[in-house]
mmCIF file of C-alpha atoms in Angstrom:
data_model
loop_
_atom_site.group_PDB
_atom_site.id
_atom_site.type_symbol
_atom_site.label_atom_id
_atom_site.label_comp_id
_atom_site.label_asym_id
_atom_site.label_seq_id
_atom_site.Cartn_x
_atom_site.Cartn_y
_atom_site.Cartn_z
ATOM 1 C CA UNK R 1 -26.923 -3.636 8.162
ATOM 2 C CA UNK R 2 -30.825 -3.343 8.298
ATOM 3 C CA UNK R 3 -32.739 -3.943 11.460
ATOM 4 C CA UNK R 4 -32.941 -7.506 12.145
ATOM 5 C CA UNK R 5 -35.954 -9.011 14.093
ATOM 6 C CA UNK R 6 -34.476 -12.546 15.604
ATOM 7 C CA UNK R 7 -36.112 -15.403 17.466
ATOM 8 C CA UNK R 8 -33.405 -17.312 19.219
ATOM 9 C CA UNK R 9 -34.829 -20.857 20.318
ATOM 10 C CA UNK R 10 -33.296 -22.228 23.573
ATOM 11 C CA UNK R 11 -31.671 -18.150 24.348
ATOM 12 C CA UNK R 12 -32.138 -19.141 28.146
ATOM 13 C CA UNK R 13 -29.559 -22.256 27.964
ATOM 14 C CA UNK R 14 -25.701 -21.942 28.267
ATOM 15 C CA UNK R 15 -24.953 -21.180 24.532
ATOM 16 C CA UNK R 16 -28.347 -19.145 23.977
ATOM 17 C CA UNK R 17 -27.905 -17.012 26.678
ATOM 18 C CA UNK R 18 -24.687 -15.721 25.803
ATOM 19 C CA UNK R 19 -25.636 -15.245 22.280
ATOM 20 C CA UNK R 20 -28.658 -13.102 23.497
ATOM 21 C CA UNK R 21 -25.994 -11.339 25.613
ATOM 22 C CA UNK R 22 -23.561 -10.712 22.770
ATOM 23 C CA UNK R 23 -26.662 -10.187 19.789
ATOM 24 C CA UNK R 24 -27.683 -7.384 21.721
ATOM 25 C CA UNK R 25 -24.785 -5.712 22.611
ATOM 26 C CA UNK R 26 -23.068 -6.080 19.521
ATOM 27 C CA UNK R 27 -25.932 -5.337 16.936
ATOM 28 C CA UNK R 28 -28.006 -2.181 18.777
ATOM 29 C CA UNK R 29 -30.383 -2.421 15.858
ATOM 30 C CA UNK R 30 -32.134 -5.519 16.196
ATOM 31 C CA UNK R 31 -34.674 -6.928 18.414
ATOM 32 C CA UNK R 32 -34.165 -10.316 20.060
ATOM 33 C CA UNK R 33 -37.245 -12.561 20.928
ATOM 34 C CA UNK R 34 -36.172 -15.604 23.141
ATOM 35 C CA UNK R 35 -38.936 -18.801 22.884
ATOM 36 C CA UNK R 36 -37.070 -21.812 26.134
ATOM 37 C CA UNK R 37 -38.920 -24.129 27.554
ATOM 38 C CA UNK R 38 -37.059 -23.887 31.060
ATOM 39 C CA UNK R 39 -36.779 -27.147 31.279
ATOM 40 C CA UNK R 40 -33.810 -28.433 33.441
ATOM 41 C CA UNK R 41 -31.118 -26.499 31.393
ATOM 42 C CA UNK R 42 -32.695 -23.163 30.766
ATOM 43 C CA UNK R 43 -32.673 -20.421 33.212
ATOM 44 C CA UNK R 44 -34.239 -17.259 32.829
ATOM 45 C CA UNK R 45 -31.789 -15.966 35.704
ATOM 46 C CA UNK R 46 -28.814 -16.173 32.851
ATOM 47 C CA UNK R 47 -31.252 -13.082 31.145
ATOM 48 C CA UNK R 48 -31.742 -10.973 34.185
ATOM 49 C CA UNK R 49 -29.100 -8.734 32.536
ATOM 50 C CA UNK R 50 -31.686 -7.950 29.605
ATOM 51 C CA UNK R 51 -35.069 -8.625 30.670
ATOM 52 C CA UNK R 52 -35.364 -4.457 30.785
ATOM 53 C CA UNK R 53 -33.982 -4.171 27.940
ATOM 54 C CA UNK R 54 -37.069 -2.734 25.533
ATOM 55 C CA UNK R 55 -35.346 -4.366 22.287
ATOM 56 C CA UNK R 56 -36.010 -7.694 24.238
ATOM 57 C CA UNK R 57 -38.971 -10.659 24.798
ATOM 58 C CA UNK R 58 -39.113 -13.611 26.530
ATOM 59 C CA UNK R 59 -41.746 -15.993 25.864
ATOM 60 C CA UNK R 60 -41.906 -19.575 27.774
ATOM 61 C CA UNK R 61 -42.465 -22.361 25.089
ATOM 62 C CA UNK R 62 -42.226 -25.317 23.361
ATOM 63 C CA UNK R 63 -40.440 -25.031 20.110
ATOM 64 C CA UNK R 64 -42.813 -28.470 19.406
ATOM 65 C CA UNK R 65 -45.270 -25.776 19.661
ATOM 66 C CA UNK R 66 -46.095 -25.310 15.839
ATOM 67 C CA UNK R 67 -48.583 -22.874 16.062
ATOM 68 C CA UNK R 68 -47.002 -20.769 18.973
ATOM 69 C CA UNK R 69 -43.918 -20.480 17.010
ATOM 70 C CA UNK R 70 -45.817 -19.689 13.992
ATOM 71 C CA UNK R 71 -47.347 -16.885 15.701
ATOM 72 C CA UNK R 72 -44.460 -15.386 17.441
ATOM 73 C CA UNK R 73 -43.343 -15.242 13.566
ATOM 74 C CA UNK R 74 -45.862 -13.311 12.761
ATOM 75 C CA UNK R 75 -46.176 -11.231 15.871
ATOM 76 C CA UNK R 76 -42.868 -10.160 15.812
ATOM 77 C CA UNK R 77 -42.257 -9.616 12.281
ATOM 78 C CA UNK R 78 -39.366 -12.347 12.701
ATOM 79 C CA UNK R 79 -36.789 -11.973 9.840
ATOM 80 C CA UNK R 80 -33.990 -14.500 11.241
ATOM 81 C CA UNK R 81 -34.480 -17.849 13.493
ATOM 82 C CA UNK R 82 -31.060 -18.844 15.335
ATOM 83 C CA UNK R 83 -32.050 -22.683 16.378
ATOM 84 C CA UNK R 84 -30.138 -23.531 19.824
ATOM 85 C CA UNK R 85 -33.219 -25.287 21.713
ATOM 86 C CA UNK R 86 -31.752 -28.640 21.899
ATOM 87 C CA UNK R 87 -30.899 -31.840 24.690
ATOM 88 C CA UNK R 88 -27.621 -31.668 24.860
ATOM 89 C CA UNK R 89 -25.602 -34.138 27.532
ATOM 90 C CA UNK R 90 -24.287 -37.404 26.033
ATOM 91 C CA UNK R 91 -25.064 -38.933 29.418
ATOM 92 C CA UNK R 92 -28.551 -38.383 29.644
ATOM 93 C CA UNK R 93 -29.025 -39.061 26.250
ATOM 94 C CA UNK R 94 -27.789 -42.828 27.018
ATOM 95 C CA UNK R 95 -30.340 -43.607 30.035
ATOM 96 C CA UNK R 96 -33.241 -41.211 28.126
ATOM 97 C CA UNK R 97 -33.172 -40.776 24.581
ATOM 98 C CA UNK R 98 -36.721 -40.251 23.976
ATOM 99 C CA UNK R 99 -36.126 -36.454 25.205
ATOM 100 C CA UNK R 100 -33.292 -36.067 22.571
ATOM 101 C CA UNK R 101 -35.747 -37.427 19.476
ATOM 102 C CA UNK R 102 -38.753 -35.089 20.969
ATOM 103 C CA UNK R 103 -36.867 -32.198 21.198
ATOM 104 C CA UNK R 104 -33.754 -32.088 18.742
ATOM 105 C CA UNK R 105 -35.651 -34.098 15.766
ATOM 106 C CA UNK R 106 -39.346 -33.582 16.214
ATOM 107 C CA UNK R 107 -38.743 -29.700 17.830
ATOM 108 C CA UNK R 108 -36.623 -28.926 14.510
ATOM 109 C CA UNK R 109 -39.050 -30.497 12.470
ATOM 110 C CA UNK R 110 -41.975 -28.189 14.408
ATOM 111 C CA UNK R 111 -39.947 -24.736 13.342
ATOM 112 C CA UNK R 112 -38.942 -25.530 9.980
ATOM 113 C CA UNK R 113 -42.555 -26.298 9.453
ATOM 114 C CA UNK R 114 -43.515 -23.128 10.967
ATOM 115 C CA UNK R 115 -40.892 -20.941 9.204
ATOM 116 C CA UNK R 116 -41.917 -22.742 5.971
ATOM 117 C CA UNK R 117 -45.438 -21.572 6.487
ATOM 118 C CA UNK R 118 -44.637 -18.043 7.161
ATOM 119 C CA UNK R 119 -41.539 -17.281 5.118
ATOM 120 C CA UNK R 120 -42.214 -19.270 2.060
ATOM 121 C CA UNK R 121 -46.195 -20.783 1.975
ATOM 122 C CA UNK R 122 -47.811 -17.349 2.919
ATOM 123 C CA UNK R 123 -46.407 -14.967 1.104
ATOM 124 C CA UNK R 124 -46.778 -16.952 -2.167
ATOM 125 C CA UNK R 125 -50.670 -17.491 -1.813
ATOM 126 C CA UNK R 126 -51.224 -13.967 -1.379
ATOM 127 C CA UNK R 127 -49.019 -13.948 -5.159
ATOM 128 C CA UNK R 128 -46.108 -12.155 -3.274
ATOM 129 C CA UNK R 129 -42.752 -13.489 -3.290
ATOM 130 C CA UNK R 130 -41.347 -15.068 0.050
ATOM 131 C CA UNK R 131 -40.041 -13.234 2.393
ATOM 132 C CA UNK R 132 -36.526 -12.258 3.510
ATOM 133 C CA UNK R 133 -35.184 -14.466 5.803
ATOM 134 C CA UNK R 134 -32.856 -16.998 8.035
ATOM 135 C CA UNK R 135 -33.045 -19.905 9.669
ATOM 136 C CA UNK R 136 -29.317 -20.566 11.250
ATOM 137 C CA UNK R 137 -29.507 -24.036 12.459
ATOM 138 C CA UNK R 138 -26.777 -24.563 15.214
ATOM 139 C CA UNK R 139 -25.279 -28.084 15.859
ATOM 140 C CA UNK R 140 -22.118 -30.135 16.990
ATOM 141 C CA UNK R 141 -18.777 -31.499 15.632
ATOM 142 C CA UNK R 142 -20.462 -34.835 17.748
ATOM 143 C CA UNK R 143 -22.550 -35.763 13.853
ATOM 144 C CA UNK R 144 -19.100 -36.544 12.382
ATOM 145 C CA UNK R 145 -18.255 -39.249 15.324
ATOM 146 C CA UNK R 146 -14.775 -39.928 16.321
ATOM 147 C CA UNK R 147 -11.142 -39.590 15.379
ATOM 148 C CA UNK R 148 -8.163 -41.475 16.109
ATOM 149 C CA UNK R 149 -5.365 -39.607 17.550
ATOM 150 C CA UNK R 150 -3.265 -38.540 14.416
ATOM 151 C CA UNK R 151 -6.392 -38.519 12.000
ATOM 152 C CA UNK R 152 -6.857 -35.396 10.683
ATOM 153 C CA UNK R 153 -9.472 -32.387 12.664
ATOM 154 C CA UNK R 154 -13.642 -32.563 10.868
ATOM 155 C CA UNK R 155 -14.278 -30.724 7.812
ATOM 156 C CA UNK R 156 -17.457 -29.442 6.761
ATOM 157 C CA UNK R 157 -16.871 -32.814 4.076
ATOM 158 C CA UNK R 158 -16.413 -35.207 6.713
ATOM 159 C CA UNK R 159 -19.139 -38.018 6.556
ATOM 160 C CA UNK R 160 -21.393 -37.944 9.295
ATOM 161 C CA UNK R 161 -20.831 -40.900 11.943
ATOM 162 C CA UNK R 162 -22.529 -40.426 15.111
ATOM 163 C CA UNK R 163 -22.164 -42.660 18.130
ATOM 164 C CA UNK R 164 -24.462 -41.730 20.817
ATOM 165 C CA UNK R 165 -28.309 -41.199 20.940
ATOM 166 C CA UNK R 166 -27.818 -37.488 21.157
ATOM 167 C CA UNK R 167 -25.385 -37.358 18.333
ATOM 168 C CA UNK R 168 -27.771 -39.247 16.474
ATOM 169 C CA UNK R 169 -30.620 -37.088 16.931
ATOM 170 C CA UNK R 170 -28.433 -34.076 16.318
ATOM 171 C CA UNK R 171 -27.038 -35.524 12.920
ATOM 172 C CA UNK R 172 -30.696 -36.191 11.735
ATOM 173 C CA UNK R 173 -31.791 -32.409 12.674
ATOM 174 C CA UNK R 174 -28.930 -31.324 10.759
ATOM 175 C CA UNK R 175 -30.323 -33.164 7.923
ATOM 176 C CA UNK R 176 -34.191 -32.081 7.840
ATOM 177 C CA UNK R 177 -32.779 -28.615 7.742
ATOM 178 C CA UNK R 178 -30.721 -29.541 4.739
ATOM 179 C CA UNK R 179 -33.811 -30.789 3.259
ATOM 180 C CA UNK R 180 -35.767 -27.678 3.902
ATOM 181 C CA UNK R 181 -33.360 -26.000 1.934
ATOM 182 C CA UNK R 182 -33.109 -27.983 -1.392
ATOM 183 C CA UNK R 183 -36.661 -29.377 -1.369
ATOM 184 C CA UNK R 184 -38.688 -25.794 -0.526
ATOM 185 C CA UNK R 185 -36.273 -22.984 -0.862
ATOM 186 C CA UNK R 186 -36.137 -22.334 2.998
ATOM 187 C CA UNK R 187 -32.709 -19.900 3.311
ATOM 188 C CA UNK R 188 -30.549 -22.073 5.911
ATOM 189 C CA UNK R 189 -27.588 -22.148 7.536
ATOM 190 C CA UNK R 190 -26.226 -24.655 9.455
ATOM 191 C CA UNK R 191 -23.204 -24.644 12.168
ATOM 192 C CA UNK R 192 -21.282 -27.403 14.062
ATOM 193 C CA UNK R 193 -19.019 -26.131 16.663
ATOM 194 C CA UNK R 194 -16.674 -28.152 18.821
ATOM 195 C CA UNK R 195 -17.387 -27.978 22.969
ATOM 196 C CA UNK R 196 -18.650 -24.929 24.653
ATOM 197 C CA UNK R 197 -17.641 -23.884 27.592
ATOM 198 C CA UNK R 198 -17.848 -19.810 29.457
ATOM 199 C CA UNK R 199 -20.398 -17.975 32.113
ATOM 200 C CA UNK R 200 -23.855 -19.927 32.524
ATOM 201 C CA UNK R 201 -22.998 -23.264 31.452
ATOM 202 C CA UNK R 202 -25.066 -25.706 33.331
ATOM 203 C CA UNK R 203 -22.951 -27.654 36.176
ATOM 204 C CA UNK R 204 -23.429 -31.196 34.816
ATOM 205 C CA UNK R 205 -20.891 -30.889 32.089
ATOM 206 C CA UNK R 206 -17.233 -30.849 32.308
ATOM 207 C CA UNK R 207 -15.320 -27.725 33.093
ATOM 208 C CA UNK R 208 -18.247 -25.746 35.407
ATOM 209 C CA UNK R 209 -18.716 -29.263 37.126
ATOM 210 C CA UNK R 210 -15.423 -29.344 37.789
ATOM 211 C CA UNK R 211 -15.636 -25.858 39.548
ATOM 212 C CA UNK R 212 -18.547 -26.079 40.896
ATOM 213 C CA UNK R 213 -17.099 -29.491 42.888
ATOM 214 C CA UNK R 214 -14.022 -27.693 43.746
ATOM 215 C CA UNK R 215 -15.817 -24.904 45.353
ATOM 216 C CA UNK R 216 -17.486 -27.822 47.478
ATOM 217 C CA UNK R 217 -14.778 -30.457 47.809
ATOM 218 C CA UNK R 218 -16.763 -32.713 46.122
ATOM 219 C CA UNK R 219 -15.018 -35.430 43.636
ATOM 220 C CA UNK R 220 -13.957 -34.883 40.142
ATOM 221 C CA UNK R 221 -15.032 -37.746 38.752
ATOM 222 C CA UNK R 222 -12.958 -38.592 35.618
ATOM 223 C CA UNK R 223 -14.411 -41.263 32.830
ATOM 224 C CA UNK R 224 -11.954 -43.996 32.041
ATOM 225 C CA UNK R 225 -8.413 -43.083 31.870
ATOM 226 C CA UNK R 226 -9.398 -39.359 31.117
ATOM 227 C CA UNK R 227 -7.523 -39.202 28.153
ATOM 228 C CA UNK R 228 -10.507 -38.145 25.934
ATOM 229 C CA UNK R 229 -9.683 -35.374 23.407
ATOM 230 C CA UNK R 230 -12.154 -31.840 22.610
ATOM 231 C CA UNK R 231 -11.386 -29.419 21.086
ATOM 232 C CA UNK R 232 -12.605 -26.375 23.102
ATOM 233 C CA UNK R 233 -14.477 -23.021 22.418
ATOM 234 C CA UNK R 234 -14.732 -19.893 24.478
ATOM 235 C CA UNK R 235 -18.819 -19.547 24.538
ATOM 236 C CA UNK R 236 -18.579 -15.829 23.111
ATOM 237 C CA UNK R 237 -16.234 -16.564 20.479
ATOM 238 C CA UNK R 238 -19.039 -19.213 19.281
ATOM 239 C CA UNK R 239 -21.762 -16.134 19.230
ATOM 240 C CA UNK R 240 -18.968 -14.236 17.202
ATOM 241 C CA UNK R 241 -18.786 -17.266 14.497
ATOM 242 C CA UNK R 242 -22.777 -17.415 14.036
ATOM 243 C CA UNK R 243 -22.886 -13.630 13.776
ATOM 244 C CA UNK R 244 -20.209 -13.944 11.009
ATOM 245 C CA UNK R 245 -22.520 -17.161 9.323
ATOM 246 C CA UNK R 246 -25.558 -14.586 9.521
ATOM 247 C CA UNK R 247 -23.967 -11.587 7.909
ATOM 248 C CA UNK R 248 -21.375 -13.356 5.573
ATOM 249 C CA UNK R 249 -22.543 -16.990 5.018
ATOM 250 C CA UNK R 250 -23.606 -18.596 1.842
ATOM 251 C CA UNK R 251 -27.511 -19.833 2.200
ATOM 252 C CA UNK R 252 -27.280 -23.856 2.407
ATOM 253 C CA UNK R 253 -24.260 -23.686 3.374
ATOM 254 C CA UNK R 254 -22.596 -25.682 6.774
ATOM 255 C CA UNK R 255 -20.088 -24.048 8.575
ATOM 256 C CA UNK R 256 -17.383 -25.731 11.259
ATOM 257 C CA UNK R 257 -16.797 -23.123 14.693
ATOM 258 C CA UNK R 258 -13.665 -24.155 16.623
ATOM 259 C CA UNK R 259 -11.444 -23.109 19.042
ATOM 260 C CA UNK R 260 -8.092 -24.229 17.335
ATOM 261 C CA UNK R 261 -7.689 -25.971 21.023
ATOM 262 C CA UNK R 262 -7.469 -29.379 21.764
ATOM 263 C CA UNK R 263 -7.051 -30.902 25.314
ATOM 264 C CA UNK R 264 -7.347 -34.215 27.302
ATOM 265 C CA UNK R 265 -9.922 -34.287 29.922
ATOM 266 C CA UNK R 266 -7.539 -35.366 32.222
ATOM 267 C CA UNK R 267 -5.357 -32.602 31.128
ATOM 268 C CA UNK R 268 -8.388 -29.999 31.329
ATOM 269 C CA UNK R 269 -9.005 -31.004 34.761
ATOM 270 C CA UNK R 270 -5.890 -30.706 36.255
ATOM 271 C CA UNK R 271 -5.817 -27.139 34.558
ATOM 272 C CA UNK R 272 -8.757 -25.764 36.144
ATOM 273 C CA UNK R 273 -7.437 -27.352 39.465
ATOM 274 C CA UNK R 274 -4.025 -25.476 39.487
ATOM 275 C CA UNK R 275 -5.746 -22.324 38.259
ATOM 276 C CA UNK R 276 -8.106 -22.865 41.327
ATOM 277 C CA UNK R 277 -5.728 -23.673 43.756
ATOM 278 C CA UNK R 278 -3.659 -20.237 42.513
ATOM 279 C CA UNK R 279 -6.299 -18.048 42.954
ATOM 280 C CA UNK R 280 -7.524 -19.002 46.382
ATOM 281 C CA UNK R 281 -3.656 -18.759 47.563
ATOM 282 C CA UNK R 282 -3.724 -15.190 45.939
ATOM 283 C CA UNK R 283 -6.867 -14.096 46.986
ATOM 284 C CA UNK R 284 -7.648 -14.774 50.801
ATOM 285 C CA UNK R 285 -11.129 -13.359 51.041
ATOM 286 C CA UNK R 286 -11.869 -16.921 48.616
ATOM 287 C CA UNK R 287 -11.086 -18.691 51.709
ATOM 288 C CA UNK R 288 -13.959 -16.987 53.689
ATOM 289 C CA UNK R 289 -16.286 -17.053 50.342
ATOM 290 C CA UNK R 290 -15.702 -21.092 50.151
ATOM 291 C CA UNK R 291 -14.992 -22.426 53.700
ATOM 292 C CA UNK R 292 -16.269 -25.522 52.147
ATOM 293 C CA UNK R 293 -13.620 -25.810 49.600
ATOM 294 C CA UNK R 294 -11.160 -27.343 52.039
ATOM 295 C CA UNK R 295 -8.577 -28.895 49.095
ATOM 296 C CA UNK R 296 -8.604 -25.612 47.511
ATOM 297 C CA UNK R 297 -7.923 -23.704 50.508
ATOM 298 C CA UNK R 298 -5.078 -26.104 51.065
ATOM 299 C CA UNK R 299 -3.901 -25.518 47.298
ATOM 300 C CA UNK R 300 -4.632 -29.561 46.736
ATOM 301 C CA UNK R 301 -7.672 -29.476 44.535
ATOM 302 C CA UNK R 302 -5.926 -32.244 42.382
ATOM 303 C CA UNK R 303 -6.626 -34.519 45.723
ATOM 304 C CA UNK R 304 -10.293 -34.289 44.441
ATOM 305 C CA UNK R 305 -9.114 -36.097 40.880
ATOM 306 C CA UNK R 306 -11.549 -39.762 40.840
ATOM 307 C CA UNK R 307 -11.129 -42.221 37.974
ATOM 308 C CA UNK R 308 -14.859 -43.387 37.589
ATOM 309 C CA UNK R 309 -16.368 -46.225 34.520
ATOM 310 C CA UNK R 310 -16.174 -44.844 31.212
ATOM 311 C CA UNK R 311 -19.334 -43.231 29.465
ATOM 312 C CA UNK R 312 -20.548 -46.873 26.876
ATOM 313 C CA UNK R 313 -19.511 -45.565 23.804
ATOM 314 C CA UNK R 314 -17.264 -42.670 24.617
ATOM 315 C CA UNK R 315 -16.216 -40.956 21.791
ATOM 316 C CA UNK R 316 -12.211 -40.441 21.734
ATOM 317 C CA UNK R 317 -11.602 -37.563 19.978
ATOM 318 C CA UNK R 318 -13.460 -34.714 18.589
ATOM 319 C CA UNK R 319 -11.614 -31.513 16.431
ATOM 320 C CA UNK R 320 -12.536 -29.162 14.481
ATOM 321 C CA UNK R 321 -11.091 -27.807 11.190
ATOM 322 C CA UNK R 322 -12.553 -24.015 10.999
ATOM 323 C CA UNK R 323 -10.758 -23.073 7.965
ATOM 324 C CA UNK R 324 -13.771 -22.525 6.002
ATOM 325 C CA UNK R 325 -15.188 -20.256 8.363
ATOM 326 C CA UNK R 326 -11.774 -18.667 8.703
ATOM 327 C CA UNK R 327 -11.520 -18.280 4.779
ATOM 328 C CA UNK R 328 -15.014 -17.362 3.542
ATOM 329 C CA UNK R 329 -16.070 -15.307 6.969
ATOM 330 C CA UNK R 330 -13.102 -14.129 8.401
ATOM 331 C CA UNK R 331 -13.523 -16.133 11.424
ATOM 332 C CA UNK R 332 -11.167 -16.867 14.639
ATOM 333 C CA UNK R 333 -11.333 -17.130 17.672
ATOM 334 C CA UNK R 334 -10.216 -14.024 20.002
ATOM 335 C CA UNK R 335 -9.827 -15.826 23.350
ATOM 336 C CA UNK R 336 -6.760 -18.475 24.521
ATOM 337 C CA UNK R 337 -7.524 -21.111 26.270
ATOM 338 C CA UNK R 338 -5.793 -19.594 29.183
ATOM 339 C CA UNK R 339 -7.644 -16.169 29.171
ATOM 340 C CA UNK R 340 -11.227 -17.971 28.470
ATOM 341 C CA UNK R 341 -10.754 -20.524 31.217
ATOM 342 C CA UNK R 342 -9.534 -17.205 33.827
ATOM 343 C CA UNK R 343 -12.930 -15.739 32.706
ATOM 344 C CA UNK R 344 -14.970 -18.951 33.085
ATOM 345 C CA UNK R 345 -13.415 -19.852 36.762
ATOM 346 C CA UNK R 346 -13.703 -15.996 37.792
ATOM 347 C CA UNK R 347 -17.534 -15.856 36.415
ATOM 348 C CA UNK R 348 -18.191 -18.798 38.982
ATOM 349 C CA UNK R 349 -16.883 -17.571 41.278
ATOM 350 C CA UNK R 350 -19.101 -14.136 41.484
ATOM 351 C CA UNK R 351 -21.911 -15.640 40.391
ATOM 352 C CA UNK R 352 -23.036 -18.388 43.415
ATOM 353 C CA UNK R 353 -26.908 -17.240 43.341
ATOM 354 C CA UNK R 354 -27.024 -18.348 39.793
ATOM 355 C CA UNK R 355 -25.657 -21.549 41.059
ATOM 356 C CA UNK R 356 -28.318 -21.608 43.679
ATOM 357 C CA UNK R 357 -31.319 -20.954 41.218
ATOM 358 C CA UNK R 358 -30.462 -23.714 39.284
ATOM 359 C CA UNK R 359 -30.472 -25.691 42.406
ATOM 360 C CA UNK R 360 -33.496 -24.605 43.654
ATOM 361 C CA UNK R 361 -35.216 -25.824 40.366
ATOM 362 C CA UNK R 362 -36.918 -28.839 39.898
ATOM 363 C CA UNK R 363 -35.478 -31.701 37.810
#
């Protein structure tokens, strides 16, 4: 494989950052450029690990930015654009949407423009042909909406349904970067992968809220009856599936990345709680690490479990069907459920000054 140059949009949020992570150790070759806005999500802190590292940039930005992302194009002889820069809780999207249409719908719309230009418009005036290039687009199983319990797991076929504001706004990115593709010859690839979850995932979703409440006997709060199916994906086997889209992927073509793992919330919950509540009985020197996690401590984290109002509009089932990326790219996923979630609870557990720079921000 050639040297790749890559500009990874959004590389200092959950997903980004352990792409940039994996990219770069898996691929010695290539040069990684990260454009984040830091805005409530991002952390540069999740990059301390490869800030020194020479193959590496970070630049602070607004992927709404057309002509900053048009020059870092340029600048950085950028071959291959891996789009993660995107609002992402369902929550927020429902009490702020205009954040999820700025950023997921107007921000895509600001770097296909700008790849356009540079890739495609450029090259051609000067009577050359366009360059070489990506743009991997990187959504969510949310665009296909829900699924009853014994309906069968989202193809790459199934018709797009969303149900929330940030669905919505996800679904219509999806689509301008379809467009890009058949209208001006832009080489795209798109990927919808079910939930995330691994090291630096921001505390306001699920599984590291969860932890991070445990670790301060704080409530679990639990929407509706908590019976709300995902199917979930270790955060490096996700880098693994793009890395297969880039090297093995068909141009303009969408590809499904799952973790062939589907769980209740409740279920997920209760999980994290027991694998919680082992580890603090097996390791004592938790005890003195967390004095505040009392229910822990007492192996009762389970006490913490609250039934709150459900999310309006909660979708009640998501799953993915991979078998298309499993066929045509040789994709699956290396981590259990049981191994991934070890990781993820262990990761929090060593890494409480992460927690504290993201509490230190600034909403």
């Amino acid at each position: 494989m050639t040297q790749r140059n890559i500009l990874v949009t959004g590389g200092a949020g959950f997903i980004g950052a352990n792409f940039v992570h994996y990219w770069l150790k898996n691929n010695e070759k290539d040069n990684v450029v990260v454009l984040d806005a830091l805005t409530y999500a991002g952390n540069k802190a999740s990059l301390n690990d490869v800030l020194e590292d020479k193959r590496f940039i970070f630049v602070k930005g607004d992927i709404c930015d057309t002509p900053l992302v048009e020059a870092l194009l340029i600048d950085h002889n950028i071959d291959t654009l891996v789009h993660f820069a995107a609002e992402s809780h369902v929550d927020r999207s429902i009490t702020g949407p205009d954040a999820f249409i700025e950023t997921n719908i107007i921000g895509t719309y600001s770097l296909l423009k700008a790849a356009k230009k540079v890739w495609i418009d450029t090259p051609k005036s000067q009577g050359e042909s366009a360059l070489e290039h990506r743009f991997h687009h990187v959504s969510t199983d949310e665009v296909y909406g829900t699924l009853s319990p014994d309906e069968p797991a989202f193809t790459e076929e199934t018709q797009y349904a969303p149900n929330s504001p940030y669905s919505a706004s996800k679904a219509a990115s999806d689509h301008l970067v379809r467009a890009y593709h058949h209208t001006y010859g832009l080489n795209v690839t798109t990927s919808n992968c079910s939930n995330n979850y691994g090291p630096y995932h921001f505390p306001e979703k699920l599984i590291p809220l969860i932890i991070t409440n445990i670790l301060n006997d704080k409530p679990l709060p639990i929407y509706g009856d908590g019976k709300q199916i995902r199917d979930w994906l270790y955060v490096e086997d996700h880098a693994r599936g793009i890395e297969l889209v880039l090297n093995k992927g068909k141009v303009g073509e969408n590809y499904n990345i799952g973790g062939h793992n589907e769980w209740a919330n409740i279920d997920i919950v209760k999980v994290v709680c027991h694998l919680i509540n082992a580890e603090f009985t097996n390791n004592h020197s938790l005890s003195s690490k967390f004095p505040q996690a009392k229910s822990a401590i007492k192996a009762n984290s389970t006490a913490l479990i609250t039934y709150v109002e459900d999310r309006a509009g909660h979708d009640r089932r998501y799953a993915i069907d991979a078998s298309k990326s499993t066929a045509e790219l040789g994709y699956k996923p290396v981590e259990s459920f049981e191994t991934g979630i070890k990781k993820t609870v262990e990761w929090y557990f060593d890494n409480q000054s992460w927690i504290k720079e993201l509490e230190s921000k600034d909403d």
